[in-house]
XYZ file of C-alpha atoms in Angstrom:
619
model
C 22.896 96.822 17.420
C 24.172 97.889 14.082
C 27.758 96.823 13.507
C 30.663 97.492 11.125
C 33.436 94.955 10.565
C 36.828 96.588 10.889
C 40.276 95.536 12.105
C 41.235 96.633 15.524
C 43.602 99.252 13.982
C 41.004 100.517 11.627
C 38.491 100.863 14.466
C 41.011 102.687 16.632
C 41.702 105.354 13.947
C 38.020 105.568 13.002
C 37.178 106.293 16.675
C 40.026 108.681 17.323
C 39.332 110.950 14.350
C 35.746 111.568 15.594
C 36.731 112.789 19.059
C 36.257 116.437 19.783
C 36.795 118.801 22.796
C 34.838 121.895 23.804
C 35.641 124.639 26.197
C 33.919 127.972 26.578
C 31.682 127.138 23.539
C 34.752 126.599 21.272
C 34.872 123.103 19.729
C 37.722 121.411 17.822
C 39.006 117.930 16.932
C 41.126 116.527 19.672
C 43.631 114.805 17.373
C 45.532 116.701 14.707
C 46.682 113.430 13.252
C 49.373 110.835 13.882
C 53.182 110.970 14.089
C 54.884 107.737 13.539
C 57.632 105.414 12.343
C 56.288 102.167 10.889
C 57.967 98.816 11.511
C 56.908 95.188 11.353
C 54.982 95.642 14.639
C 52.563 98.251 13.254
C 52.835 98.503 9.496
C 50.093 95.967 8.707
C 47.920 97.176 11.507
C 47.975 100.884 12.390
C 49.927 101.663 9.235
C 47.341 100.063 7.017
C 44.528 101.791 8.929
C 46.128 105.158 8.454
C 46.549 104.411 4.777
C 42.815 103.769 4.658
C 42.000 106.908 6.565
C 43.817 109.601 4.669
C 41.683 112.397 6.322
C 43.673 111.564 9.529
C 47.037 113.167 8.615
C 50.069 111.033 9.085
C 53.573 112.570 9.594
C 56.729 110.514 9.341
C 59.142 111.193 12.134
C 62.848 110.401 12.425
C 63.099 109.337 16.069
C 60.353 107.891 18.295
C 61.338 109.972 21.293
C 61.407 113.076 19.142
C 57.907 112.559 17.795
C 56.562 112.352 21.334
C 58.232 115.653 22.130
C 56.745 117.139 18.936
C 53.257 115.973 20.045
C 53.780 117.321 23.550
C 54.976 120.761 22.347
C 52.040 120.963 19.925
C 49.648 120.113 22.773
C 51.149 122.665 25.131
C 50.842 125.521 22.564
C 47.248 124.318 22.094
C 46.612 124.684 25.825
C 46.212 120.914 26.060
C 43.016 121.032 23.982
C 44.494 119.234 20.993
C 47.325 116.696 20.526
C 48.781 113.958 18.379
C 48.730 110.205 18.298
C 52.181 108.681 18.246
C 52.744 105.128 16.821
C 55.791 102.898 16.843
C 56.734 99.356 16.067
C 57.621 96.941 18.873
C 60.857 96.592 20.885
C 63.253 99.562 20.452
C 60.642 101.558 18.537
C 58.473 101.376 21.536
C 61.024 101.956 24.264
C 62.348 104.896 22.387
C 59.135 106.664 23.242
C 59.590 106.191 27.045
C 61.551 109.383 27.602
C 58.988 111.444 25.684
C 56.245 109.716 27.630
C 57.856 110.587 30.970
C 58.397 114.262 29.845
C 54.692 114.550 28.879
C 53.409 113.075 32.060
C 55.735 115.047 34.304
C 54.559 118.215 32.523
C 50.871 117.196 32.566
C 50.655 117.350 28.687
C 48.223 114.897 26.850
C 49.782 112.544 24.186
C 48.544 109.238 23.022
C 51.058 106.551 22.422
C 50.254 103.313 20.429
C 53.229 101.078 20.403
C 53.048 97.793 18.628
C 53.479 94.652 20.750
C 54.239 90.937 20.615
C 51.748 88.398 19.329
C 48.803 87.859 21.610
C 48.290 84.338 20.414
C 51.778 83.420 21.629
C 52.032 80.784 18.861
C 54.941 82.569 17.360
C 57.336 83.448 20.164
C 59.750 84.854 20.589
C 59.027 87.169 17.769
C 61.615 89.551 16.429
C 62.487 92.152 19.171
C 60.545 90.308 21.903
C 61.827 90.485 25.502
C 61.405 87.020 27.021
C 60.767 86.258 30.719
C 61.206 82.954 32.456
C 58.501 83.729 35.093
C 55.607 84.902 32.835
C 54.504 85.109 29.264
C 52.297 88.187 29.968
C 54.925 90.797 29.749
C 56.702 92.804 27.046
C 58.831 95.916 26.934
C 55.573 97.912 26.733
C 55.075 97.268 30.463
C 57.817 99.738 30.996
C 55.314 102.524 30.036
C 53.203 101.794 33.111
C 54.982 104.164 35.543
C 55.279 106.997 33.074
C 51.708 106.811 31.785
C 48.537 108.340 33.337
C 46.563 105.473 31.746
C 47.902 102.200 30.336
C 46.104 99.316 28.620
C 46.848 96.312 26.429
C 44.328 95.195 23.882
C 44.479 91.368 23.715
C 40.951 90.863 22.267
C 39.224 93.119 19.750
C 36.157 93.760 21.896
C 38.318 95.190 24.672
C 38.852 98.212 22.457
C 35.229 99.231 22.895
C 35.621 99.948 26.642
C 39.258 100.974 26.515
C 39.075 103.900 24.071
C 36.583 105.925 26.157
C 38.982 105.578 29.126
C 41.832 106.771 26.932
C 39.849 109.863 26.016
C 38.624 110.469 29.652
C 42.249 110.762 30.825
C 43.622 112.668 27.913
C 40.935 115.392 28.059
C 40.990 115.629 31.885
C 42.767 118.821 32.880
C 43.475 117.219 36.231
C 44.682 113.816 35.132
C 46.247 114.241 31.710
C 49.609 113.108 30.625
C 50.909 110.354 28.463
C 48.396 107.591 27.712
C 49.640 104.208 26.354
C 47.466 101.895 24.379
C 49.618 98.780 23.703
C 48.166 96.736 20.787
C 49.789 93.375 19.832
C 50.667 93.210 16.162
C 48.422 90.317 15.433
C 45.430 91.973 17.272
C 45.987 95.117 15.253
C 45.070 93.264 12.154
C 42.261 91.091 13.612
C 38.714 91.912 12.449
C 35.596 92.286 14.570
C 32.034 93.514 14.294
C 32.262 96.852 16.212
C 29.123 98.880 17.101
C 28.549 101.681 14.526
C 27.575 104.002 17.355
C 31.234 103.759 18.530
C 32.334 105.862 15.514
C 29.986 108.753 15.853
C 31.217 112.182 16.746
C 31.695 112.625 20.492
C 32.433 115.936 22.213
C 34.311 115.918 25.484
C 33.520 119.046 27.555
C 36.400 120.663 29.354
C 34.634 122.484 32.224
C 35.603 125.169 34.604
C 35.123 123.562 37.962
C 34.911 125.553 41.235
C 36.185 124.569 44.699
C 34.228 124.002 47.893
C 32.474 127.255 48.982
C 33.692 127.020 52.532
C 37.357 126.675 51.432
C 36.919 129.524 48.954
C 35.475 131.822 51.764
C 38.472 130.981 53.973
C 40.959 131.750 51.138
C 39.330 135.131 50.587
C 39.541 135.872 54.295
C 43.246 134.799 54.386
C 44.038 137.167 51.476
C 42.250 140.059 53.169
C 44.209 139.506 56.367
C 47.625 139.170 54.649
C 50.206 142.047 54.570
C 52.688 140.648 52.182
C 50.889 138.296 49.815
C 52.427 137.116 46.631
C 51.415 134.806 43.721
C 53.399 132.033 42.167
C 52.075 131.625 38.613
C 52.628 128.193 37.113
C 51.718 126.571 33.856
C 48.127 126.028 34.824
C 47.588 129.827 34.756
C 48.308 129.710 30.988
C 46.528 126.414 30.164
C 43.388 127.725 31.845
C 43.623 130.967 29.787
C 43.597 132.859 33.090
C 46.247 135.423 32.134
C 43.899 138.400 31.372
C 41.978 138.011 34.776
C 45.344 137.534 36.524
C 46.498 140.918 35.133
C 43.246 142.628 36.116
C 43.383 141.257 39.640
C 47.054 142.116 40.423
C 47.061 145.536 38.716
C 44.212 146.560 40.975
C 45.306 144.837 44.248
C 49.111 145.194 43.830
C 49.732 141.548 44.690
C 53.176 140.730 43.149
C 53.639 137.710 40.822
C 56.626 135.527 40.316
C 56.615 132.972 37.507
C 57.728 129.423 37.306
C 59.317 128.027 34.059
C 55.932 126.770 32.824
C 54.172 129.951 34.086
C 56.474 132.551 32.456
C 54.181 134.602 30.299
C 51.371 134.669 32.832
C 51.992 138.427 32.874
C 53.834 140.571 30.247
C 57.363 141.339 31.453
C 56.600 145.064 31.908
C 53.502 144.670 34.139
C 54.423 146.568 37.441
C 53.479 143.554 39.568
C 55.650 141.116 37.596
C 58.736 140.136 39.637
C 59.883 137.815 36.801
C 61.358 134.457 37.349
C 60.742 132.577 40.554
C 63.128 130.277 42.447
C 66.632 129.037 41.831
C 66.843 130.876 38.497
C 64.885 133.734 39.989
C 65.354 137.522 40.016
C 66.509 139.333 43.204
C 63.046 140.862 43.587
C 61.250 137.513 43.331
C 63.615 135.900 45.807
C 63.380 138.761 48.326
C 59.560 139.058 48.185
C 59.240 135.252 48.505
C 61.435 135.340 51.565
C 59.294 137.986 53.163
C 55.800 136.772 52.038
C 53.247 135.869 54.743
C 50.854 134.404 52.216
C 51.715 132.479 48.958
C 49.044 131.930 46.406
C 50.124 129.183 44.028
C 48.237 129.202 40.720
C 48.672 126.010 38.609
C 52.109 125.192 39.969
C 53.507 121.952 41.171
C 56.163 123.601 43.299
C 59.283 122.002 41.840
C 62.544 122.304 43.751
C 63.582 125.168 41.331
C 60.410 127.089 42.116
C 60.859 126.693 45.886
C 64.735 127.068 45.971
C 64.824 123.582 47.379
C 62.208 124.310 50.008
C 64.017 127.439 51.267
C 62.381 130.231 49.382
C 59.652 131.156 51.887
C 61.177 132.162 55.144
C 58.343 133.917 57.138
C 57.770 131.572 60.145
C 54.040 131.986 59.845
C 53.782 131.813 56.029
C 50.634 130.251 54.713
C 49.734 128.838 51.347
C 46.595 128.879 49.201
C 46.867 126.619 46.070
C 44.583 127.078 43.139
C 44.940 123.955 41.009
C 42.838 121.713 38.855
C 44.806 118.825 40.285
C 43.981 117.794 43.835
C 47.449 116.293 44.269
C 49.171 119.643 43.679
C 46.569 121.756 45.545
C 47.457 120.234 48.924
C 51.270 120.825 48.674
C 52.984 122.810 51.429
C 50.006 122.247 53.766
C 48.005 124.673 51.713
C 44.329 125.640 51.794
C 43.377 123.782 48.587
C 41.218 125.416 46.046
C 40.635 122.499 43.638
C 39.265 123.850 40.365
C 39.810 125.919 37.266
C 42.263 128.920 37.600
C 40.368 131.317 35.447
C 37.035 130.676 37.075
C 38.505 131.002 40.655
C 40.460 134.172 39.822
C 37.281 135.774 38.419
C 35.549 134.994 41.776
C 38.534 136.320 43.812
C 38.590 139.513 41.692
C 34.928 140.172 42.633
C 35.307 139.166 46.336
C 38.548 141.249 46.740
C 37.179 144.432 45.153
C 38.107 146.468 48.197
C 41.473 144.812 48.933
C 44.834 146.255 48.061
C 48.312 145.860 49.462
C 49.731 148.800 51.193
C 51.444 151.605 49.236
C 54.975 150.864 50.374
C 54.673 147.212 49.482
C 53.266 147.964 46.028
C 56.038 150.512 45.395
C 58.762 148.095 46.506
C 57.451 145.538 43.893
C 57.224 148.109 41.133
C 60.777 149.278 41.888
C 61.962 145.629 41.580
C 60.241 145.334 38.202
C 61.962 148.486 36.936
C 65.462 147.690 38.340
C 65.427 144.180 36.866
C 64.435 145.481 33.491
C 67.396 147.799 33.655
C 69.617 144.745 34.561
C 68.343 142.927 31.565
C 68.919 145.965 29.310
C 72.557 146.060 30.483
C 73.005 142.370 29.690
C 71.311 142.898 26.238
C 73.618 145.763 25.326
C 75.668 144.886 22.249
C 79.316 144.233 22.988
C 80.267 142.062 20.014
C 82.745 139.918 21.862
C 84.186 136.772 20.339
C 83.272 134.246 21.471
C 79.871 135.730 22.166
C 78.206 136.082 25.568
C 75.096 133.920 25.973
C 73.059 136.645 27.680
C 73.757 139.029 24.765
C 72.743 136.245 22.282
C 69.479 135.883 24.138
C 68.997 139.620 23.986
C 69.472 139.762 20.299
C 66.908 137.036 19.568
C 64.439 138.525 22.149
C 64.725 142.037 20.736
C 64.414 140.851 17.103
C 61.347 138.601 17.632
C 57.916 139.852 17.446
C 55.379 139.553 20.392
C 53.510 136.672 18.773
C 56.707 134.646 18.260
C 57.818 131.743 20.403
C 61.213 130.934 21.967
C 61.711 127.265 22.780
C 64.363 125.587 24.922
C 64.727 122.692 27.345
C 68.159 121.910 28.949
C 71.590 123.224 29.726
C 72.483 126.706 30.863
C 70.055 128.396 28.403
C 66.804 127.713 30.452
C 68.092 129.499 33.547
C 69.319 132.458 31.511
C 66.033 132.590 29.530
C 63.942 132.305 32.599
C 65.601 135.356 34.011
C 66.175 137.452 30.872
C 63.525 136.778 28.263
C 61.015 139.609 28.117
C 57.702 137.832 27.571
C 54.964 139.673 25.565
C 52.351 136.987 25.187
C 51.362 133.921 27.151
C 52.713 131.548 24.606
C 55.887 133.320 23.777
C 58.035 131.483 26.258
C 58.107 127.676 25.838
C 60.470 125.838 28.150
C 60.323 122.146 28.888
C 61.704 122.121 32.396
C 59.650 119.563 34.231
C 61.974 116.903 32.771
C 64.580 119.302 31.331
C 65.044 116.817 28.533
C 68.040 117.380 26.275
C 66.834 116.731 22.744
C 63.447 118.223 23.269
C 64.322 121.505 21.605
C 64.216 120.826 17.894
C 61.525 118.205 18.008
C 59.507 120.424 20.284
C 60.063 123.439 17.958
C 58.474 121.479 15.139
C 55.430 120.713 17.298
C 55.137 124.469 18.261
C 55.361 125.567 14.573
C 52.696 122.999 13.648
C 50.459 124.439 16.425
C 51.184 128.079 15.640
C 52.075 128.265 11.847
C 51.830 132.055 11.688
C 54.436 132.582 14.455
C 58.165 132.477 14.065
C 59.623 129.709 16.214
C 63.066 130.421 17.681
C 64.630 127.211 19.034
C 67.607 127.998 21.210
C 69.773 124.894 21.740
C 73.245 124.117 22.954
C 75.647 121.775 21.244
C 75.049 119.075 23.825
C 71.281 118.960 23.213
C 71.834 119.268 19.467
C 73.936 116.067 19.434
C 71.317 114.338 21.556
C 68.591 114.807 18.948
C 68.465 116.978 15.844
C 66.956 114.561 13.325
C 63.522 116.292 13.305
C 65.140 119.003 11.155
C 64.500 116.574 8.344
C 60.807 116.279 9.355
C 60.550 120.086 9.444
C 61.938 120.260 5.851
C 59.630 117.479 4.646
C 56.537 119.176 6.129
C 57.637 122.692 5.231
C 57.425 123.772 8.845
C 60.078 126.437 9.125
C 61.916 127.069 12.406
C 64.903 129.294 13.123
C 67.357 127.383 15.295
C 70.110 129.258 17.168
C 72.790 126.713 17.850
C 75.180 127.861 20.659
C 78.377 125.930 20.782
C 80.297 126.013 24.044
C 82.231 122.698 23.446
C 80.377 120.414 25.709
C 78.072 120.388 28.648
C 78.531 123.948 29.945
C 75.668 123.916 32.521
C 76.677 120.711 34.298
C 80.285 121.813 33.890
C 79.542 124.901 35.935
C 77.665 122.829 38.507
C 80.521 120.343 38.678
C 83.003 123.273 39.291
C 80.744 124.682 42.099
C 80.767 121.253 43.720
C 84.557 121.036 43.615
C 84.807 118.575 40.691
C 86.373 120.982 38.310
C 84.079 120.418 35.409
C 85.283 116.791 35.029
C 83.849 114.965 32.013
C 81.917 117.921 30.644
C 84.141 119.071 27.703
C 84.097 117.546 24.187
C 87.808 116.794 24.079
C 89.967 113.938 22.680
C 91.382 111.347 25.050
C 94.931 112.325 25.829
C 97.351 109.527 25.215
C 99.753 110.771 27.852
C 97.256 111.247 30.689
C 94.675 108.677 29.484
C 92.111 111.353 30.416
C 89.630 113.484 28.291
C 91.875 116.502 28.485
C 93.196 116.554 24.899
C 92.283 119.032 22.189
C 88.691 120.031 21.351
C 86.787 117.761 19.088
C 86.419 119.155 15.491
C 82.617 118.804 15.282
C 81.173 120.671 12.258
C 77.670 121.411 13.424
C 76.979 123.675 10.463
C 77.814 120.914 7.937
C 75.712 118.443 9.932
C 72.652 120.697 9.904
C 73.095 121.529 6.191
C 73.330 117.771 5.420
C 69.740 117.424 6.801
C 68.447 120.109 4.432
C 68.587 123.199 6.668
C 69.815 126.595 5.457
C 72.879 127.437 7.612
C 74.226 130.831 8.611
C 77.426 131.235 10.736
C 77.870 134.214 12.991
C 80.949 135.016 15.059
C 79.494 137.850 17.222
C 76.173 139.364 18.014
C 76.347 141.946 15.289
C 76.536 139.178 12.733
C 73.833 137.186 14.615
C 71.411 140.076 14.208
C 72.080 140.142 10.498
C 71.586 136.373 10.423
C 68.201 136.763 12.136
C 67.163 139.255 9.545
C 68.288 136.893 6.799
C 66.644 133.867 8.373
C 63.281 135.626 8.386
C 63.375 135.824 4.548
C 64.152 132.100 4.128
C 61.232 129.717 3.698
C 62.752 126.588 5.318
C 64.332 125.703 8.649
C 67.372 127.751 9.196
C 70.166 127.087 11.651
C 72.289 130.042 12.858
C 75.547 128.777 14.367
C 77.428 130.869 16.871
C 80.231 130.036 19.459
C 79.689 131.359 23.037
C 81.944 131.915 25.909
C 81.684 128.857 28.200
C 82.854 130.603 31.267
C 81.133 133.959 31.062
C 77.689 133.524 32.701
C 74.573 135.404 33.680
C 74.728 135.721 37.426
C 72.499 133.628 39.686
C 70.961 134.736 42.923
C 69.897 131.608 44.814
C 71.265 128.164 45.710
C 70.072 124.729 44.572
C 70.258 121.587 46.711
C 72.539 119.202 45.000
C 74.216 116.332 46.963
C 77.890 117.038 47.724
C 80.426 114.263 48.645
C 80.694 114.116 52.452
C 84.280 112.957 52.220
C 86.958 113.996 49.699
C 90.644 114.604 49.241
C 89.975 117.803 47.461
C 89.694 121.108 49.327
C 87.289 122.438 46.802
C 84.809 119.596 47.524
C 85.217 120.194 51.292
C 84.412 123.839 50.837
C 81.422 123.166 48.675
C 80.118 120.684 51.350
C 80.506 123.374 54.016
C 78.543 125.883 51.873
C 75.796 123.283 51.126
C 75.393 122.580 54.878
C 74.985 126.213 55.614
C 72.349 126.609 52.898
C 70.490 123.564 53.998
C 69.863 125.326 57.334
C 67.338 127.553 55.502
C 65.252 124.621 54.241
C 61.772 124.215 55.770
C 58.949 121.789 55.946
C 55.764 123.639 54.992
C 53.176 121.826 57.089
């Protein structure tokens, strides 16, 4: 066998840059490059290998968690058919990536993590940043990645790389099993040389197929749909990743089956399609909530049925409701005692469209759904109407950004009160126009994720909507966006603290305790003093962003116009009313203290117990 002598790190990069994916005859490189921060645990290994392979682009990040979010957002916009490698040093560099890894795995997004590790030889121990154990020497902080990775391996000998890397690719390119993959490489092993087979570095194409379910189960599903009187579809992220949005539109336009969208699935239909009920679940529209309550058949497409989607298992109230789950992941397809159609959403919907050619919902049901679509659009229009209050109303801010953006643009958000309002209000006009990380709802995802989205879709404007709480969690990737000339428009909404959790706290009787950004009061020894004088605009400017301040929505609209003419990341700062909120129409199961001295807590418990009576086991 012909061999080539390389270090383990050099062999890793040489292998990864020759990996391709193909779906529907379209082929592309799987890795767009590497995001990283170099330290003593990877600079002489992976760092040297990247320097030796300049055709594998390297991007310097500012925070290890942030770079994983960037990679995940990029992969999501690319429908999971392309991603980045993320490399870190050992110790804190590695563990900083844990949150990003968890978010990627929870959201079923492929990202490859290569953290440095301790010395495999153990001759030098403890090395700088090594976690020691008195019960084993075969452990490091990188073992923490095991529960948040879909595949995890440690390369202690060079030849182990030969069998490990194909497994890495198998999982990353699997539409059913994908998520974060961790390849832990000790720092001495990274630099160790070995005679690797030349064949290992040849181009390899991983085919992403469109699998079909068992024919018997498919026939049963078709029969159940034909027998249903009030069917509905819950469209999840898998609808979009499968590129099934066009066939979904064709199917529901003809049959009249209504569609409600999860956070990841929003954009499965354009907002103005007559069958689109809008947001599903806790942050859902009245139409989506009512139709779900009455549905006798729920067809889940690429959804994992989170508690927000199911209104904490109380959304579907018909005592005989049945479920059909179309999902590439067997684990998700069996949820709610469903008839499982394990396979590709697009391929299955194409079959259903043919087999249901004579099926339509009755006229009254179709009309009811269409009326819900129209009435909700009017509700949104009323929210969007310009009022120019000071401080601004968050719903009106969303409306200004939505109305200004083009159909091909992307809005991006993750945590706080914004996701729920965006889920309800944003008028989607293309499948990738709504980018919400809500599987992990990770504060700090927004700006780092916006960078990834821009790298994936350079011709689109990226509108990152972020609250002050998330901004303070992680805003450093503004610097990376400036360095790489990847322009985003960041709308920074300041409500002086954690508004979303403050509202939840108040609803539970805890009066928003600990959720304002206030000084400690010397008289009360509590955090009820004056508001903290945080200058977010100055902070953003210090990282190289262009900053525009707006005090009301009229000024915000002018700022959006100005931002579009600027060729670097622009932050638009606006203060919003913490207490004025977009109404909600459903409950969410959050634990309430069973005993308390406060009447507000007692009342909240009473309400919670009433709501819990509507919860069901779907068996």
